């Protein structure tokens, strides 16, 4: 089942020297941008942040953190990191980045979508690399300050300079990721697994599992309050056990009845049909069908996205959840 021995890079495998004397331009100062910019600066590198003029609040925040901030028109340097939302990257690239890419300079991404689906096509003489932390920006910053790091994925889409991997690893070291370990991947693997995970498991799968089990209990006449605690609230305990020690750690911790019921019934929920549907969803990702749908949805002003979001916000579990969470002192 796949190659079990992924290449993992640690601190000693990466050399910050590949970014010394280079000008790094971080485009965006949001979740990832602020963490990367601050960590790279604190690693002794030459960093400037590029922001749109209309985002006054972020501009103030970056300057308050002591960063040098420039307008998008002034994007430039030896390494340009695209750390703005994926759906706005192509336009920003066309308007402000494409003509600034010098031969043998590098463009860096934290997610492979736009390169993998050809929404951004950098010139042949530029390194195209990815450093994708496996965690949100604030954690990337916090771990760095604690002398630790968040694991990351690294990939090279194009090695024009002959040193693209070394440069990406230097960047990964600069943000602290090699302290934890950096796994080598490809733009294809990172993009497709990321989309698959958020669709079937992390976001889509979990949300539907919670809502459907809530609906089944409520329509059978059970109180929504009791259903909420059972199918949503308690999920955190289970996920924490799995996160800390794996699935078997969870089985160890739950009751004998939960073990037997779970092991026999879980397979009826996630059955052969579910597996087939997961494979169909994966194929839509691999063929670019999902990417086309989402790109066109954005061009159309997100009519489906907005409607679905509204329906999610108005689901009965949100109303009961809002009340029930008032009972939980550690959530206040
Ligand atoms: P974000 O939403 O936090 O980015 C906000 C920044 O983008 C702000 O500085 C804002 O000024 C700028 N911005 C917004 N609209 C803009 C526009 N039209 N033109 C120019 N700038 C604009 O972004 P993020 O969540 O940090 O994601 C950045 C990249 O990192 C993405 O490729 C994402 O997939 C990837 N990534 C994110 C996470 C995460 O935890 N958020 C994790 C791994 C990878
Ligand atoms: Mg993801």
Coordinates of C-alpha atoms and ligand atoms in Angstrom, one line a residue:
X1 CA 0.0 0.0 0.0
X2 CA 2.2 2.8 -1.3
X3 CA 5.9 3.4 -0.5
X4 CA 6.2 3.3 3.3
X5 CA 9.6 5.0 3.4
X6 CA 9.0 8.6 2.5
X7 CA 12.0 10.8 2.4
X8 CA 12.2 13.0 5.5
X9 CA 14.5 16.0 5.8
X10 CA 15.7 17.3 9.2
X11 CA 17.6 20.3 10.3
X12 CA 21.0 18.8 9.4
X13 CA 19.7 18.1 5.8
X14 CA 18.9 21.8 5.2
X15 CA 21.2 24.8 4.8
X16 CA 20.0 28.3 5.4
X17 CA 22.9 29.5 3.3
X18 CA 20.9 28.8 0.1
X19 CA 18.7 31.8 1.1
X20 CA 21.5 34.1 2.6
X21 CA 22.0 37.2 0.5
X22 CA 18.6 36.6 -1.2
X23 CA 15.6 38.8 -1.0
X24 CA 12.5 37.0 0.1
X25 CA 9.1 38.6 -0.7
X26 CA 6.1 37.1 1.2
X27 CA 2.9 38.0 -0.5
X28 CA 0.1 38.0 2.1
X29 CA 0.2 38.3 5.8
X30 CA -2.6 36.0 6.9
X31 CA -2.5 32.6 8.5
X32 CA 0.6 31.3 6.8
X33 CA 2.1 34.6 5.6
X34 CA 2.5 36.2 9.0
X35 CA 4.1 33.0 10.4
X36 CA 6.5 32.5 7.5
X37 CA 7.5 36.1 7.4
X38 CA 8.3 36.4 11.1
X39 CA 10.0 33.0 11.3
X40 CA 12.2 33.7 8.3
X41 CA 13.1 37.1 9.6
X42 CA 13.9 35.7 13.0
X43 CA 16.1 33.1 11.2
X44 CA 18.2 36.0 10.0
X45 CA 16.9 36.2 6.4
X46 CA 16.0 39.3 4.4
X47 CA 12.2 39.4 4.3
X48 CA 9.7 41.9 2.9
X49 CA 5.9 41.5 3.0
X50 CA 3.7 42.6 0.0
X51 CA 0.1 43.5 0.7
X52 CA -2.8 45.0 -1.2
X53 CA -3.3 48.7 -0.2
X54 CA -7.0 48.1 0.7
X55 CA -6.1 45.7 3.5
X56 CA -5.2 48.5 5.9
X57 CA -5.7 46.3 9.0
X58 CA -3.3 43.6 7.9
X59 CA -0.9 46.3 6.8
X60 CA -0.9 47.8 10.2
X61 CA -0.5 44.4 11.9
X62 CA 2.6 43.6 9.7
X63 CA 4.2 46.9 10.4
X64 CA 3.4 46.6 14.1
X65 CA 5.3 43.3 14.0
X66 CA 8.3 45.2 12.7
X67 CA 8.0 43.9 9.1
X68 CA 8.8 46.0 6.1
X69 CA 5.7 46.2 4.0
X70 CA 5.3 47.1 0.3
X71 CA 2.5 47.3 -2.2
X72 CA 1.7 44.5 -4.6
X73 CA 3.2 46.7 -7.4
X74 CA 6.6 46.4 -5.6
X75 CA 6.6 42.6 -5.4
X76 CA 10.1 41.4 -6.4
X77 CA 13.2 39.7 -5.1
X78 CA 14.8 36.3 -5.4
X79 CA 12.1 34.2 -3.8
X80 CA 8.4 35.2 -4.0
X81 CA 6.1 33.2 -1.7
X82 CA 2.4 33.2 -2.7
X83 CA 0.7 33.2 0.7
X84 CA -2.7 34.6 -0.2
X85 CA -6.0 32.6 -0.7
X86 CA -5.7 30.1 -3.5
X87 CA -8.6 31.5 -5.5
X88 CA -7.1 35.0 -5.7
X89 CA -3.6 33.8 -6.5
X90 CA -3.9 33.6 -10.4
X91 CA -5.1 37.2 -10.8
X92 CA -2.5 38.5 -8.4
X93 CA 0.1 36.4 -10.2
X94 CA -0.9 37.8 -13.6
X95 CA -1.0 41.4 -12.5
X96 CA 1.9 41.7 -10.0
X97 CA 4.2 38.7 -10.1
X98 CA 4.7 37.3 -13.6
X99 CA 6.7 40.1 -15.0
X100 CA 8.8 40.4 -11.8
X101 CA 10.2 36.8 -12.0
X102 CA 13.9 37.0 -12.7
X103 CA 15.7 34.1 -14.4
X104 CA 16.8 31.5 -11.7
X105 CA 14.6 33.2 -9.0
X106 CA 12.0 31.1 -7.2
X107 CA 8.3 31.2 -6.7
X108 CA 7.0 29.3 -3.7
X109 CA 3.6 28.0 -2.7
X110 CA 2.1 26.5 0.4
X111 CA -0.5 24.4 -1.5
X112 CA -0.2 22.9 -5.0
X113 CA -3.6 23.7 -6.5
X114 CA -2.8 26.6 -8.8
X115 CA 0.4 25.0 -10.2
X116 CA -1.1 21.5 -10.5
X117 CA -4.2 22.6 -12.3
X118 CA -2.3 25.1 -14.5
X119 CA -4.0 28.2 -13.1
X120 CA -0.5 29.7 -12.7
X121 CA 2.2 28.8 -15.3
X122 CA 5.5 30.3 -14.3
X123 CA 8.2 30.7 -17.0
X124 CA 10.6 27.8 -17.6
X125 CA 13.6 29.6 -16.1
X126 CA 12.1 30.0 -12.6
X127 CA 12.2 27.5 -9.7
X128 CA 8.7 26.4 -8.7
X129 CA 8.6 24.9 -5.2
X130 CA 6.3 24.2 -2.4
X131 CA 6.7 24.3 1.4
X132 CA 3.3 23.3 3.0
X133 CA 3.2 23.2 6.8
X134 CA 0.8 20.6 8.1
X135 CA -0.8 23.0 10.5
X136 CA -2.3 26.5 10.7
X137 CA 0.0 29.6 10.6
X138 CA -0.4 30.6 14.3
X139 CA 0.8 27.1 15.3
X140 CA 3.8 27.5 12.9
X141 CA 4.7 30.7 14.7
X142 CA 4.1 29.4 18.2
X143 CA 6.2 26.2 17.7
X144 CA 9.0 28.3 16.2
X145 CA 9.1 30.6 19.2
X146 CA 9.2 27.5 21.5
X147 CA 12.2 26.2 19.6
X148 CA 10.1 23.5 17.8
X149 CA 8.5 23.3 14.5
X150 CA 5.4 22.1 12.6
X151 CA 6.0 19.2 10.1
X152 CA 5.8 20.3 6.4
X153 CA 5.7 18.9 2.9
X154 CA 8.2 20.0 0.4
X155 CA 8.0 19.6 -3.4
X156 CA 9.8 20.8 -6.5
X157 CA 7.7 21.4 -9.6
X158 CA 10.5 22.9 -11.6
X159 CA 14.2 23.0 -10.9
X160 CA 15.5 25.8 -13.1
X161 CA 18.5 26.9 -11.0
X162 CA 19.6 23.4 -10.2
X163 CA 19.2 24.2 -6.5
X164 CA 15.4 24.3 -6.2
X165 CA 15.2 21.6 -3.5
X166 CA 18.0 23.1 -1.5
X167 CA 16.2 26.5 -1.6
X168 CA 12.9 25.0 -0.6
X169 CA 14.6 23.1 2.3
X170 CA 16.3 26.3 3.4
X171 CA 12.9 28.0 3.5
X172 CA 11.5 25.0 5.4
X173 CA 14.4 25.4 7.9
X174 CA 13.8 29.1 8.2
X175 CA 10.2 28.6 9.2
X176 CA 11.2 25.9 11.7
X177 CA 9.7 23.0 9.8
X178 CA 12.9 20.9 9.6
X179 CA 13.0 20.8 13.4
X180 CA 10.0 18.5 13.2
X181 CA 10.7 16.9 9.9
X182 CA 9.9 17.7 6.2
X183 CA 8.4 15.0 3.9
X184 CA 9.2 15.1 0.2
X185 CA 6.2 15.0 -2.0
X186 CA 5.0 16.2 -5.4
X187 CA 2.6 19.1 -6.3
X188 CA 0.2 16.3 -7.6
X189 CA 0.3 14.3 -4.5
X190 CA -0.1 17.2 -2.1
X191 CA -2.9 18.8 -4.1
X192 CA -4.9 15.6 -4.7
X193 CA -4.6 14.2 -1.2
X194 CA -5.4 17.6 0.4
X195 CA -8.6 17.9 -1.6
X196 CA -9.5 14.3 -1.0
X197 CA -9.0 14.6 2.7
X198 CA -11.0 17.7 3.1
X199 CA -13.9 16.4 1.0
X200 CA -14.4 12.9 2.2
X201 CA -13.0 12.9 5.7
X202 CA -12.0 16.1 7.5
X203 CA -14.7 18.5 6.4
X204 CA -17.3 16.9 4.2
X205 CA -17.3 13.4 5.7
X206 CA -17.3 14.4 9.3
X207 CA -19.9 17.1 8.9
X208 CA -22.3 14.8 7.1
X209 CA -21.7 12.0 9.6
X210 CA -22.6 14.3 12.5
X211 CA -25.6 15.9 10.9
X212 CA -27.1 12.6 9.6
X213 CA -26.8 10.8 12.9
X214 CA -28.3 13.9 14.7
X215 CA -31.2 13.9 12.2
X216 CA -31.9 10.2 12.6
X217 CA -32.1 10.5 16.4
X218 CA -34.2 13.6 16.3
X219 CA -36.7 12.3 13.7
X220 CA -37.0 9.2 15.9
X221 CA -38.2 11.4 18.7
X222 CA -35.1 11.8 20.9
X223 CA -34.4 15.2 22.3
X224 CA -32.1 17.4 20.1
X225 CA -30.1 18.4 23.2
X226 CA -29.3 14.8 24.1
X227 CA -28.5 14.0 20.4
X228 CA -26.2 17.0 20.2
X229 CA -24.1 15.8 23.1
X230 CA -24.0 12.3 21.8
X231 CA -23.1 12.8 18.2
X232 CA -21.2 16.1 18.2
X233 CA -19.8 17.0 21.6
X234 CA -18.4 13.6 22.4
X235 CA -16.6 13.4 19.1
X236 CA -13.8 15.6 20.4
X237 CA -12.9 13.0 23.1
X238 CA -12.7 10.3 20.4
X239 CA -10.7 12.4 18.0
X240 CA -8.3 13.4 20.8
X241 CA -7.6 9.8 21.6
X242 CA -7.0 9.0 17.9
X243 CA -4.8 12.0 17.4
X244 CA -2.7 11.2 20.5
X245 CA -2.2 7.5 20.0
X246 CA -3.9 6.2 16.9
X247 CA -7.2 4.5 16.3
X248 CA -6.2 1.5 18.5
X249 CA -5.6 3.9 21.4
X250 CA -9.3 4.9 21.1
X251 CA -10.5 1.3 21.0
X252 CA -8.4 0.6 24.1
X253 CA -10.0 3.6 26.0
X254 CA -13.7 3.0 25.2
X255 CA -16.0 0.4 26.9
X256 CA -16.3 -3.2 25.8
X257 CA -19.8 -2.5 24.5
X258 CA -18.6 0.4 22.5
X259 CA -15.7 -1.7 21.1
X260 CA -18.1 -4.5 20.0
X261 CA -20.8 -2.2 18.7
X262 CA -18.4 0.1 16.9
X263 CA -16.4 -2.7 15.3
X264 CA -19.5 -4.5 14.0
X265 CA -21.7 -1.5 13.0
X266 CA -19.1 1.0 11.8
X267 CA -18.5 -1.1 8.7
X268 CA -22.2 -0.9 7.8
X269 CA -22.0 2.9 7.6
X270 CA -18.7 2.9 5.7
X271 CA -19.4 0.0 3.3
X272 CA -18.6 -0.9 -0.2
X273 CA -20.8 1.8 -1.6
X274 CA -19.0 4.4 0.5
X275 CA -15.7 3.1 -0.9
X276 CA -16.9 3.3 -4.5
X277 CA -18.1 6.9 -3.9
X278 CA -14.7 7.8 -2.3
X279 CA -13.1 6.5 -5.5
X280 CA -15.4 8.5 -7.7
X281 CA -14.6 11.6 -5.7
X282 CA -10.9 10.9 -6.0
X283 CA -11.3 10.5 -9.8
X284 CA -13.0 13.9 -10.0
X285 CA -10.0 15.4 -8.3
X286 CA -7.5 13.5 -10.5
X287 CA -9.2 14.4 -13.7
X288 CA -9.5 18.1 -12.8
X289 CA -13.3 17.9 -12.8
X290 CA -13.5 19.2 -9.3
X291 CA -11.0 22.0 -10.0
X292 CA -13.0 23.1 -13.0
X293 CA -16.2 23.1 -11.0
X294 CA -14.7 25.2 -8.2
X295 CA -12.9 27.6 -10.5
X296 CA -16.1 28.2 -12.5
X297 CA -18.1 28.5 -9.3
X298 CA -15.8 31.4 -8.3
X299 CA -16.1 33.1 -11.7
X300 CA -19.9 32.9 -11.3
X301 CA -19.8 34.7 -8.0
X302 CA -20.2 31.5 -5.9
X303 CA -24.0 30.9 -6.2
X304 CA -23.9 27.3 -5.1
X305 CA -21.2 27.9 -2.4
X306 CA -23.2 30.7 -0.9
X307 CA -26.5 28.8 -0.8
X308 CA -24.9 25.7 0.7
X309 CA -23.1 27.8 3.3
X310 CA -26.5 29.4 4.2
X311 CA -28.1 26.0 4.6
X312 CA -25.3 24.8 6.8
X313 CA -25.6 27.9 9.0
X314 CA -29.3 27.2 9.4
X315 CA -29.2 23.5 10.2
X316 CA -31.1 22.7 13.4
X317 CA -27.9 21.4 15.0
X318 CA -26.5 24.9 15.0
X319 CA -29.4 26.3 17.0
X320 CA -29.3 23.6 19.7
X321 CA -25.5 23.6 19.7
X322 CA -25.4 27.3 20.4
X323 CA -27.6 26.7 23.5
X324 CA -25.8 23.6 24.7
X325 CA -22.3 25.1 24.4
X326 CA -23.4 27.7 27.0
X327 CA -23.5 24.8 29.5
X328 CA -19.9 24.0 28.9
X329 CA -17.7 26.1 31.2
X330 CA -14.4 25.4 29.4
X331 CA -15.8 26.8 26.2
X332 CA -16.3 30.3 27.6
Ligands
LIG1 P1 -5.2 33.9 4.2 O1 -6.6 33.8 3.8 O2 -4.9 33.9 5.7 O3 -4.6 35.1 3.5 C1 -4.8 36.4 3.9 C2 -3.9 37.4 3.2 O4 -4.2 37.4 1.8 C3 -4.0 38.8 3.8 O5 -2.7 39.3 4.0 C4 -4.7 39.5 2.6 O6 -4.2 40.9 2.6 C5 -4.3 38.8 1.4 N1 -5.2 38.9 0.3 C6 -6.6 38.5 0.4 N2 -7.1 38.8 -0.8 C7 -6.2 39.4 -1.6 C8 -6.2 39.8 -2.9 N3 -7.3 39.9 -3.7 N4 -5.0 40.3 -3.4 C9 -3.9 40.3 -2.7 N5 -3.8 39.9 -1.4 C10 -5.0 39.4 -0.9 O7 -4.4 32.7 3.5 P2 -3.8 31.4 4.1 O8 -4.9 30.6 4.8 O9 -2.5 31.7 4.9 O10 -3.4 30.6 2.8 C11 -2.3 30.9 2.0 C12 -1.7 29.7 1.3 O11 -1.3 28.8 2.3 C13 -2.8 29.0 0.5 O12 -2.2 28.5 -0.7 C14 -3.3 27.9 1.4 O13 -3.8 26.8 0.7 C15 -2.0 27.5 2.1 N6 -2.1 26.8 3.3 C16 -2.9 27.3 4.3 C17 -2.9 26.7 5.5 C18 -3.8 27.3 6.7 O14 -3.8 26.7 7.8 N7 -4.4 28.4 6.5 C19 -2.2 25.5 5.8 C20 -1.4 25.0 4.8 C21 -1.4 25.7 3.5
LIG2 MG1 -6.4 20.9 3.3

